[in-house]
Short mmCIF file of C-alpha atoms and ligand atoms in Angstrom, two decimals:
data_model
loop_
_atom_site.label_atom_id
_atom_site.label_comp_id
_atom_site.label_asym_id
_atom_site.label_seq_id
_atom_site.Cartn_x
_atom_site.Cartn_y
_atom_site.Cartn_z
CA MET A 934 -4.54 24.84 -3.36
CA ALA A 935 -3.16 22.51 -0.67
CA VAL A 936 -0.62 19.84 -1.64
CA SER A 937 0.37 16.83 0.48
CA SER A 938 2.49 13.80 -0.22
CA ALA A 939 2.54 10.37 1.43
CA PRO A 940 4.89 7.41 1.00
CA GLY A 941 4.30 3.93 -0.30
CA LYS A 942 5.45 0.90 1.70
CA VAL A 943 6.72 -2.63 1.58
CA TYR A 944 5.58 -5.36 3.93
CA LEU A 945 8.49 -6.92 5.77
CA PHE A 946 5.95 -9.34 7.21
CA GLY A 947 2.30 -10.12 7.70
CA GLU A 948 0.13 -9.03 4.75
CA HIS A 949 -3.16 -10.92 4.42
CA ALA A 950 -2.86 -12.41 7.93
CA VAL A 951 -3.24 -8.86 9.29
CA VAL A 952 -6.80 -8.82 7.93
CA TYR A 953 -7.59 -11.58 10.49
CA GLY A 954 -6.07 -9.82 13.49
CA GLU A 955 -2.50 -11.15 13.23
CA PRO A 956 0.26 -8.54 13.51
CA ALA A 957 2.01 -7.11 10.44
CA VAL A 958 5.14 -5.02 9.96
CA PRO A 959 5.08 -2.73 6.95
CA CYS A 960 7.81 -0.20 6.33
CA ALA A 961 7.37 3.13 4.48
CA ILE A 962 9.67 3.72 1.49
CA GLU A 963 10.74 6.83 -0.37
CA ARG A 964 8.31 6.47 -3.26
CA ARG A 965 5.54 9.01 -2.90
CA ALA A 966 2.13 10.07 -4.14
CA ARG A 967 1.59 13.85 -4.23
CA VAL A 968 -1.99 15.10 -4.25
CA GLY A 969 -3.06 18.71 -4.82
CA VAL A 970 -6.62 19.68 -3.89
CA GLU A 971 -8.24 22.98 -4.81
CA GLN A 972 -11.80 23.95 -3.94
CA ARG A 973 -14.09 24.69 -6.90
CA SER A 974 -16.98 27.10 -7.09
CA ASP A 975 -19.37 24.24 -8.08
CA ASN A 976 -19.86 20.74 -6.62
CA LYS A 977 -17.90 18.83 -9.27
CA LEU A 978 -14.92 16.62 -8.72
CA ARG A 979 -12.27 16.94 -11.42
CA ILE A 980 -9.35 14.54 -11.22
CA HIS A 981 -6.13 14.85 -13.10
CA ALA A 982 -3.56 12.13 -12.61
CA GLU A 983 -0.18 11.39 -14.07
CA ASP A 984 2.32 8.60 -13.65
CA LEU A 985 -0.02 6.11 -12.02
CA SER A 986 1.60 3.54 -14.30
CA LEU A 987 -0.93 4.66 -16.88
CA ASP A 988 -1.02 7.51 -19.35
CA GLY A 989 -1.96 10.81 -17.78
CA PHE A 990 -5.71 11.27 -17.67
CA THR A 991 -8.24 13.90 -16.77
CA VAL A 992 -11.85 13.21 -15.90
CA GLU A 993 -14.60 15.45 -14.71
CA TYR A 994 -17.84 14.44 -13.08
CA ALA A 995 -20.20 15.49 -10.37
CA GLY A 996 -18.95 12.80 -7.98
CA GLY A 997 -20.47 9.52 -6.87
CA ALA A 998 -20.35 6.15 -8.60
CA ASN A 999 -23.54 6.74 -10.60
CA ASP A 1000 -22.16 9.83 -12.30
CA ARG A 1001 -18.80 8.30 -13.06
CA PRO A 1002 -17.90 8.67 -16.73
CA ASP A 1003 -17.23 5.57 -18.80
CA ILE A 1004 -13.57 4.78 -18.84
CA ASP A 1005 -11.94 2.44 -21.28
CA ALA A 1006 -12.30 -1.10 -19.82
CA SER A 1007 -8.55 -1.67 -20.17
CA GLU A 1008 -8.23 1.01 -17.54
CA SER A 1009 -9.92 -0.97 -14.79
CA LEU A 1010 -7.03 -0.07 -12.51
CA LEU A 1011 -7.85 3.52 -13.13
CA ASN A 1012 -11.40 2.84 -12.03
CA ALA A 1013 -10.05 1.34 -8.85
CA ALA A 1014 -7.89 4.43 -8.26
CA MET A 1015 -10.92 6.65 -8.87
CA GLY A 1016 -12.81 4.66 -6.23
CA TYR A 1017 -10.16 5.49 -3.64
CA ILE A 1018 -10.13 9.16 -4.60
CA ASP A 1019 -13.92 9.38 -4.54
CA SER A 1020 -14.01 7.81 -1.14
CA ALA A 1021 -11.16 9.99 0.17
CA ILE A 1022 -13.03 13.11 -0.95
CA GLU A 1023 -16.13 11.80 0.86
CA GLN A 1024 -13.99 11.64 4.01
CA VAL A 1025 -12.89 15.24 3.46
CA ARG A 1026 -16.53 16.32 3.11
CA ASP A 1027 -17.46 14.36 6.21
CA VAL A 1028 -14.65 15.74 8.43
CA THR A 1029 -15.27 19.30 7.36
CA ASP A 1030 -19.08 19.05 7.20
CA GLU A 1031 -18.99 20.48 3.68
CA GLY A 1032 -21.26 18.04 1.85
CA ASP A 1033 -21.58 19.96 -1.43
CA VAL A 1034 -18.13 21.27 -2.04
CA GLY A 1035 -16.36 20.42 -5.34
CA PHE A 1036 -12.63 20.01 -5.93
CA ASP A 1037 -9.94 19.92 -8.57
CA VAL A 1038 -7.67 17.05 -7.57
CA THR A 1039 -4.24 16.55 -9.12
CA ILE A 1040 -2.30 13.34 -8.48
CA GLU A 1041 1.31 12.63 -9.27
CA SER A 1042 2.73 9.35 -8.08
CA ASP A 1043 5.87 7.34 -8.42
CA ILE A 1044 4.21 4.32 -6.80
CA PRO A 1045 2.88 1.82 -9.36
CA LEU A 1046 -0.84 1.09 -8.96
CA GLY A 1047 -1.93 -2.17 -7.37
CA ALA A 1048 1.62 -3.48 -7.22
CA GLY A 1049 1.94 -4.05 -3.48
CA LEU A 1050 3.66 -0.76 -2.68
CA GLY A 1051 0.63 0.86 -1.09
CA SER A 1052 -0.32 3.28 -3.87
CA SER A 1053 -3.98 3.47 -2.83
CA ALA A 1054 -3.13 4.13 0.83
CA ALA A 1055 -0.64 6.83 -0.15
CA VAL A 1056 -3.15 8.51 -2.47
CA ALA A 1057 -5.90 8.31 0.17
CA VAL A 1058 -3.68 9.73 2.95
CA ALA A 1059 -2.35 12.57 0.78
CA ALA A 1060 -5.80 13.39 -0.67
CA ILE A 1061 -7.53 13.53 2.72
CA ASP A 1062 -4.72 15.60 4.21
CA ALA A 1063 -4.64 18.09 1.32
CA GLY A 1064 -8.46 18.21 1.02
CA THR A 1065 -9.07 18.92 4.70
CA ARG A 1066 -6.29 21.54 4.80
CA GLU A 1067 -7.78 23.18 1.70
CA LEU A 1068 -10.94 23.67 3.79
CA GLY A 1069 -8.99 24.97 6.79
CA THR A 1070 -8.75 21.80 8.96
CA THR A 1071 -5.45 20.09 9.77
CA LEU A 1072 -5.91 16.52 11.01
CA GLU A 1073 -3.74 14.83 13.63
CA THR A 1074 -1.83 11.89 12.15
CA ASP A 1075 -3.94 9.29 13.96
CA GLU A 1076 -7.19 10.73 12.66
CA LEU A 1077 -5.73 11.06 9.18
CA ALA A 1078 -4.70 7.38 9.27
CA ASP A 1079 -8.15 6.41 10.54
CA ARG A 1080 -9.95 8.38 7.81
CA ALA A 1081 -7.71 6.86 5.13
CA TYR A 1082 -8.37 3.40 6.58
CA ARG A 1083 -12.12 4.01 6.20
CA THR A 1084 -11.48 4.77 2.53
CA GLU A 1085 -9.72 1.43 1.98
CA HIS A 1086 -12.32 -0.38 4.07
CA GLU A 1087 -15.11 0.97 1.89
CA VAL A 1088 -13.43 0.38 -1.46
CA GLN A 1089 -12.25 -3.13 -0.47
CA SER A 1090 -15.80 -4.07 0.62
CA GLY A 1091 -15.00 -4.16 4.31
CA GLN A 1092 -11.87 -6.31 3.95
CA ALA A 1093 -8.96 -4.08 4.87
CA SER A 1094 -6.52 -3.72 7.72
CA ARG A 1095 -5.16 -0.47 9.11
CA ALA A 1096 -1.60 -1.43 8.13
CA ASP A 1097 -1.12 0.33 4.76
CA THR A 1098 -2.81 3.58 5.72
CA PHE A 1099 -1.21 3.88 9.18
CA CYS A 1100 2.23 3.22 7.71
CA SER A 1101 1.72 5.77 4.94
CA ALA A 1102 0.44 8.43 7.37
CA THR A 1103 3.21 8.02 9.96
CA GLY A 1104 6.19 6.81 7.90
CA GLY A 1105 8.94 4.55 9.25
CA ALA A 1106 8.45 0.91 10.21
CA VAL A 1107 5.20 0.19 12.02
CA ARG A 1108 3.45 -2.68 13.75
CA VAL A 1109 -0.28 -3.13 13.27
CA GLU A 1110 -2.42 -5.69 15.06
CA GLY A 1111 -6.16 -5.09 14.80
CA GLU A 1112 -6.75 -1.52 15.99
CA ASP A 1113 -3.39 -1.32 17.74
CA CYS A 1114 -1.02 0.65 15.48
CA ARG A 1115 2.42 1.84 16.55
CA SER A 1116 5.81 2.89 15.24
CA LEU A 1117 8.85 0.62 15.58
CA GLU A 1118 12.56 1.36 15.78
CA ALA A 1119 14.14 0.00 12.60
CA PRO A 1120 17.76 -0.24 11.45
CA ASP A 1121 18.68 1.08 8.02
CA LEU A 1122 17.51 -1.90 5.97
CA PRO A 1123 19.07 -2.78 2.58
CA ILE A 1124 15.70 -2.98 0.78
CA VAL A 1125 15.59 -3.92 -2.89
CA VAL A 1126 12.29 -3.99 -4.81
CA GLY A 1127 11.58 -6.00 -7.97
CA PHE A 1128 8.52 -5.05 -10.02
CA ASP A 1129 7.00 -7.31 -12.69
CA GLY A 1130 5.09 -4.46 -14.33
CA GLY A 1131 1.78 -6.02 -13.31
CA ALA A 1132 -0.76 -5.62 -10.57
CA GLY A 1133 -3.11 -7.66 -8.43
CA ASP A 1134 -6.70 -6.97 -7.42
CA THR A 1135 -6.49 -6.55 -3.64
CA GLY A 1136 -10.21 -7.11 -3.04
CA LYS A 1137 -10.24 -10.39 -5.01
CA LEU A 1138 -7.01 -11.67 -3.48
CA VAL A 1139 -8.20 -10.93 0.06
CA ALA A 1140 -11.52 -12.64 -0.73
CA GLY A 1141 -9.65 -15.69 -2.13
CA VAL A 1142 -7.66 -16.07 1.09
CA ARG A 1143 -10.88 -15.78 3.09
CA GLU A 1144 -12.47 -18.60 1.07
CA LEU A 1145 -9.45 -20.88 1.59
CA ARG A 1146 -9.38 -20.05 5.28
CA ASP A 1147 -13.09 -20.84 5.61
CA GLU A 1148 -12.77 -24.09 3.67
CA TYR A 1149 -9.60 -25.62 5.10
CA GLY A 1150 -8.43 -25.74 8.68
CA PHE A 1151 -4.83 -25.91 7.45
CA ALA A 1152 -5.30 -22.63 5.55
CA ALA A 1153 -6.46 -21.04 8.81
CA ASP A 1154 -3.35 -22.55 10.44
CA THR A 1155 -1.24 -21.03 7.66
CA VAL A 1156 -2.66 -17.59 8.47
CA ASP A 1157 -1.84 -18.18 12.17
CA ALA A 1158 1.67 -19.33 11.21
CA ILE A 1159 2.22 -16.02 9.41
CA GLY A 1160 1.40 -14.33 12.72
CA ASP A 1161 4.15 -16.42 14.39
CA VAL A 1162 6.64 -15.44 11.68
CA VAL A 1163 5.77 -11.78 12.26
CA ARG A 1164 6.33 -12.07 16.03
CA ASN A 1165 9.77 -13.58 15.37
CA GLY A 1166 10.41 -10.89 12.76
CA GLU A 1167 9.69 -8.13 15.27
CA GLN A 1168 12.42 -9.53 17.52
CA ALA A 1169 14.88 -9.74 14.61
CA LEU A 1170 14.06 -6.13 13.70
CA ALA A 1171 14.63 -5.00 17.29
CA ASP A 1172 17.97 -6.88 17.30
CA GLY A 1173 18.95 -5.39 13.92
CA ASP A 1174 19.56 -8.98 12.74
CA VAL A 1175 19.21 -8.59 8.97
CA GLU A 1176 20.12 -12.21 8.21
CA GLU A 1177 17.37 -13.50 10.47
CA LEU A 1178 14.94 -10.98 8.96
CA GLY A 1179 15.74 -12.42 5.53
CA ARG A 1180 15.26 -16.01 6.67
CA LEU A 1181 11.87 -15.13 8.11
CA MET A 1182 10.88 -13.24 4.95
CA ASP A 1183 11.61 -16.42 2.96
CA PHE A 1184 9.36 -18.31 5.32
CA ASN A 1185 6.63 -15.67 5.04
CA HIS A 1186 6.76 -15.91 1.23
CA GLY A 1187 6.29 -19.68 1.37
CA LEU A 1188 3.21 -19.29 3.54
CA LEU A 1189 1.76 -16.61 1.23
CA SER A 1190 2.37 -18.94 -1.75
CA ALA A 1191 0.47 -21.66 0.08
CA LEU A 1192 -2.43 -19.22 0.39
CA GLY A 1193 -2.40 -18.81 -3.39
CA VAL A 1194 -1.41 -15.15 -3.64
CA SER A 1195 1.97 -15.50 -5.34
CA SER A 1196 2.47 -15.74 -9.10
CA ARG A 1197 5.04 -17.12 -11.51
CA SER A 1198 6.74 -13.73 -11.97
CA LEU A 1199 6.77 -12.98 -8.23
CA ASP A 1200 8.24 -16.43 -7.54
CA SER A 1201 10.92 -16.03 -10.21
CA MET A 1202 11.94 -12.63 -8.82
CA VAL A 1203 12.04 -14.08 -5.29
CA TRP A 1204 14.27 -16.94 -6.48
CA ALA A 1205 16.49 -14.61 -8.52
CA ALA A 1206 17.04 -12.50 -5.40
CA ARG A 1207 17.85 -15.55 -3.27
CA ASP A 1208 20.22 -16.93 -5.92
CA ALA A 1209 21.97 -13.55 -6.03
CA GLY A 1210 22.70 -13.84 -2.32
CA ALA A 1211 19.93 -11.72 -0.80
CA HIS A 1212 19.35 -12.48 2.89
CA GLY A 1213 15.74 -13.23 1.96
CA ALA A 1214 12.90 -12.21 -0.35
CA LYS A 1215 9.12 -12.25 -0.43
CA LEU A 1216 6.20 -10.78 -2.29
CA THR A 1217 4.86 -7.58 -0.79
CA GLY A 1218 1.24 -6.49 -0.48
CA ALA A 1219 -1.77 -8.34 -1.80
CA GLY A 1220 0.23 -10.31 -4.41
CA GLY A 1221 -1.10 -11.78 -7.64
CA GLY A 1222 1.56 -9.71 -9.47
CA GLY A 1223 3.44 -6.51 -8.74
CA CYS A 1224 6.43 -6.34 -6.41
CA ILE A 1225 8.77 -8.39 -4.30
CA VAL A 1226 10.97 -7.07 -1.51
CA ALA A 1227 14.44 -8.44 -0.83
CA LEU A 1228 17.14 -7.56 1.68
CA ASP A 1229 20.61 -7.29 0.17
CA PRO A 1230 23.36 -4.82 1.12
CA THR A 1231 25.25 -5.55 -2.14
CA ASP A 1232 24.28 -4.65 -5.73
CA GLU A 1233 23.90 -8.32 -6.69
CA THR A 1234 20.13 -8.60 -6.28
CA GLU A 1235 19.37 -5.47 -8.28
CA THR A 1236 21.63 -6.70 -11.09
CA ALA A 1237 20.20 -10.22 -11.03
CA LEU A 1238 16.63 -8.90 -11.06
CA SER A 1239 17.34 -6.66 -14.03
CA TYR A 1240 18.19 -9.86 -16.03
CA THR A 1241 15.27 -11.88 -14.69
CA PRO A 1242 12.54 -12.60 -17.25
CA GLY A 1243 9.32 -11.06 -15.95
CA CYS A 1244 11.06 -8.35 -13.94
CA GLU A 1245 10.38 -4.92 -15.41
CA ASP A 1246 12.16 -2.75 -12.87
CA ALA A 1247 14.46 -3.25 -9.90
CA PHE A 1248 15.41 -0.51 -7.50
CA ARG A 1249 16.76 0.15 -4.06
CA ALA A 1250 14.23 1.73 -1.69
CA ALA A 1251 15.22 3.88 1.27
CA LEU A 1252 13.10 3.85 4.42
CA ALA A 1253 10.80 6.92 4.47
CA GLU A 1254 11.19 8.35 7.97
CA THR A 1255 8.39 10.84 7.37
CA GLY A 1256 4.82 9.91 6.54
CA VAL A 1257 2.51 12.62 5.27
CA GLU A 1258 4.33 15.77 4.17
CA ARG A 1259 2.60 19.13 3.79
CA LEU A 1260 4.10 20.74 0.71
CA GLU A 1261 1.80 23.73 0.12
C1 MEV B 1498 -2.59 -5.07 0.91
O1 MEV B 1498 -1.58 -4.09 0.70
C2 MEV B 1498 -2.39 -5.74 2.24
C3 MEV B 1498 -3.46 -6.76 2.60
O2 MEV B 1498 -3.06 -7.33 3.87
C4 MEV B 1498 -4.83 -6.14 2.73
C5 MEV B 1498 -4.95 -5.20 3.92
O3 MEV B 1498 -4.18 -5.31 4.88
O4 MEV B 1498 -5.87 -4.37 3.89
C6 MEV B 1498 -3.52 -7.90 1.59
#
C-alpha cells in the first residue's frame, strides 16, 4: 500500500475570478487529507472514507459512474467526493497505462468537504500520488498538480482553475494566473478560520458567477476588480504588510458578495471577525457556505467566532510549507 497526504488551503485572494484568467493567491494550511491506495487482484474500486464531515462509509463497485451504487440522497456531498476519487483513479490508470487495475482506497481527512478549504483538491492530489506510487511511478510535483487539475476540471464540468490543486501539491503560498503557477514567499500569517458547518456546490456557484458575468457588464467588471485586488495583495504579501492584506481581503469579500457567492452565515462570521479586531476577513473558496478566513494575531477573532450564531468551529491554521507528503 502507498499512502500520501496533501494539505487543504485558504484563498487569501482571487477565487472565482481565477476561473476567468485573473490571478489568485491561495495558501496551503496544515489540515490534510491522507489517502492510502492498494492494488487489488480484480478491477474493482473499493473506497473507505472517514472524517469527511460525514459518518465513515465503505462502498465497493467496479468503477465508473454507471456502476456506482445508490447512496442515500442526503449524502450528495459524498457523491461529489466519489466523483473526485473516481476521476483521480482514472488519472492513475492513464499515467501508468494500467486500464484494468482495481484498488482499495482509504481516505482520512481533517478538511471538511465542500467548505472552501480545498478538500477535493487535497484528496485528488493525495490519491493520484499514492495510486501512481503503488504502481511504481513517482510523479514530479508539476505533473501531479496537472493531473489533479484534470480531475477537478472533469468533475466541475470544465470550470476549474489550477489554483487549488497546484497549491495542494506544492504547499506554501502560491500565485496562479491561467496556466502560470508559482510559489510565493509568504510571512507567517496569523490565519484564523471560521466554519459554519455547511458547504457550497462549487460547480453551481461557478456557473452562477458565469451567468452574472455574461448578463451584466458590471459583473464582468467586478471579476476584473478582483484581479486588481489580487495584484495589490501580492505586493502587500511581498512587503509582509498584514494590515494591508486584511484591508484588501475585506475588499475582496465585498466583491465576492456582489457576485452572489456569500451567505448569511459567511457574512456574519466575516463581521464577527472584523468586530473582534481582525485586520480583515473574507469567505474562502467557492462560497455559498463553509469557511471564512481572517487575519488576527490575537485570540480575539477565534473567541468572537466561537460565540457567533452560525459558526460551528473556529480554529487557527498554520501555513503548510510542504504540499504532498509521501508517508508509506
Ligand atoms: C474553489 O475552491 C475555487 C474557485 O475559484 C473554482 C476554481 O478555481 O476552480 C471557485
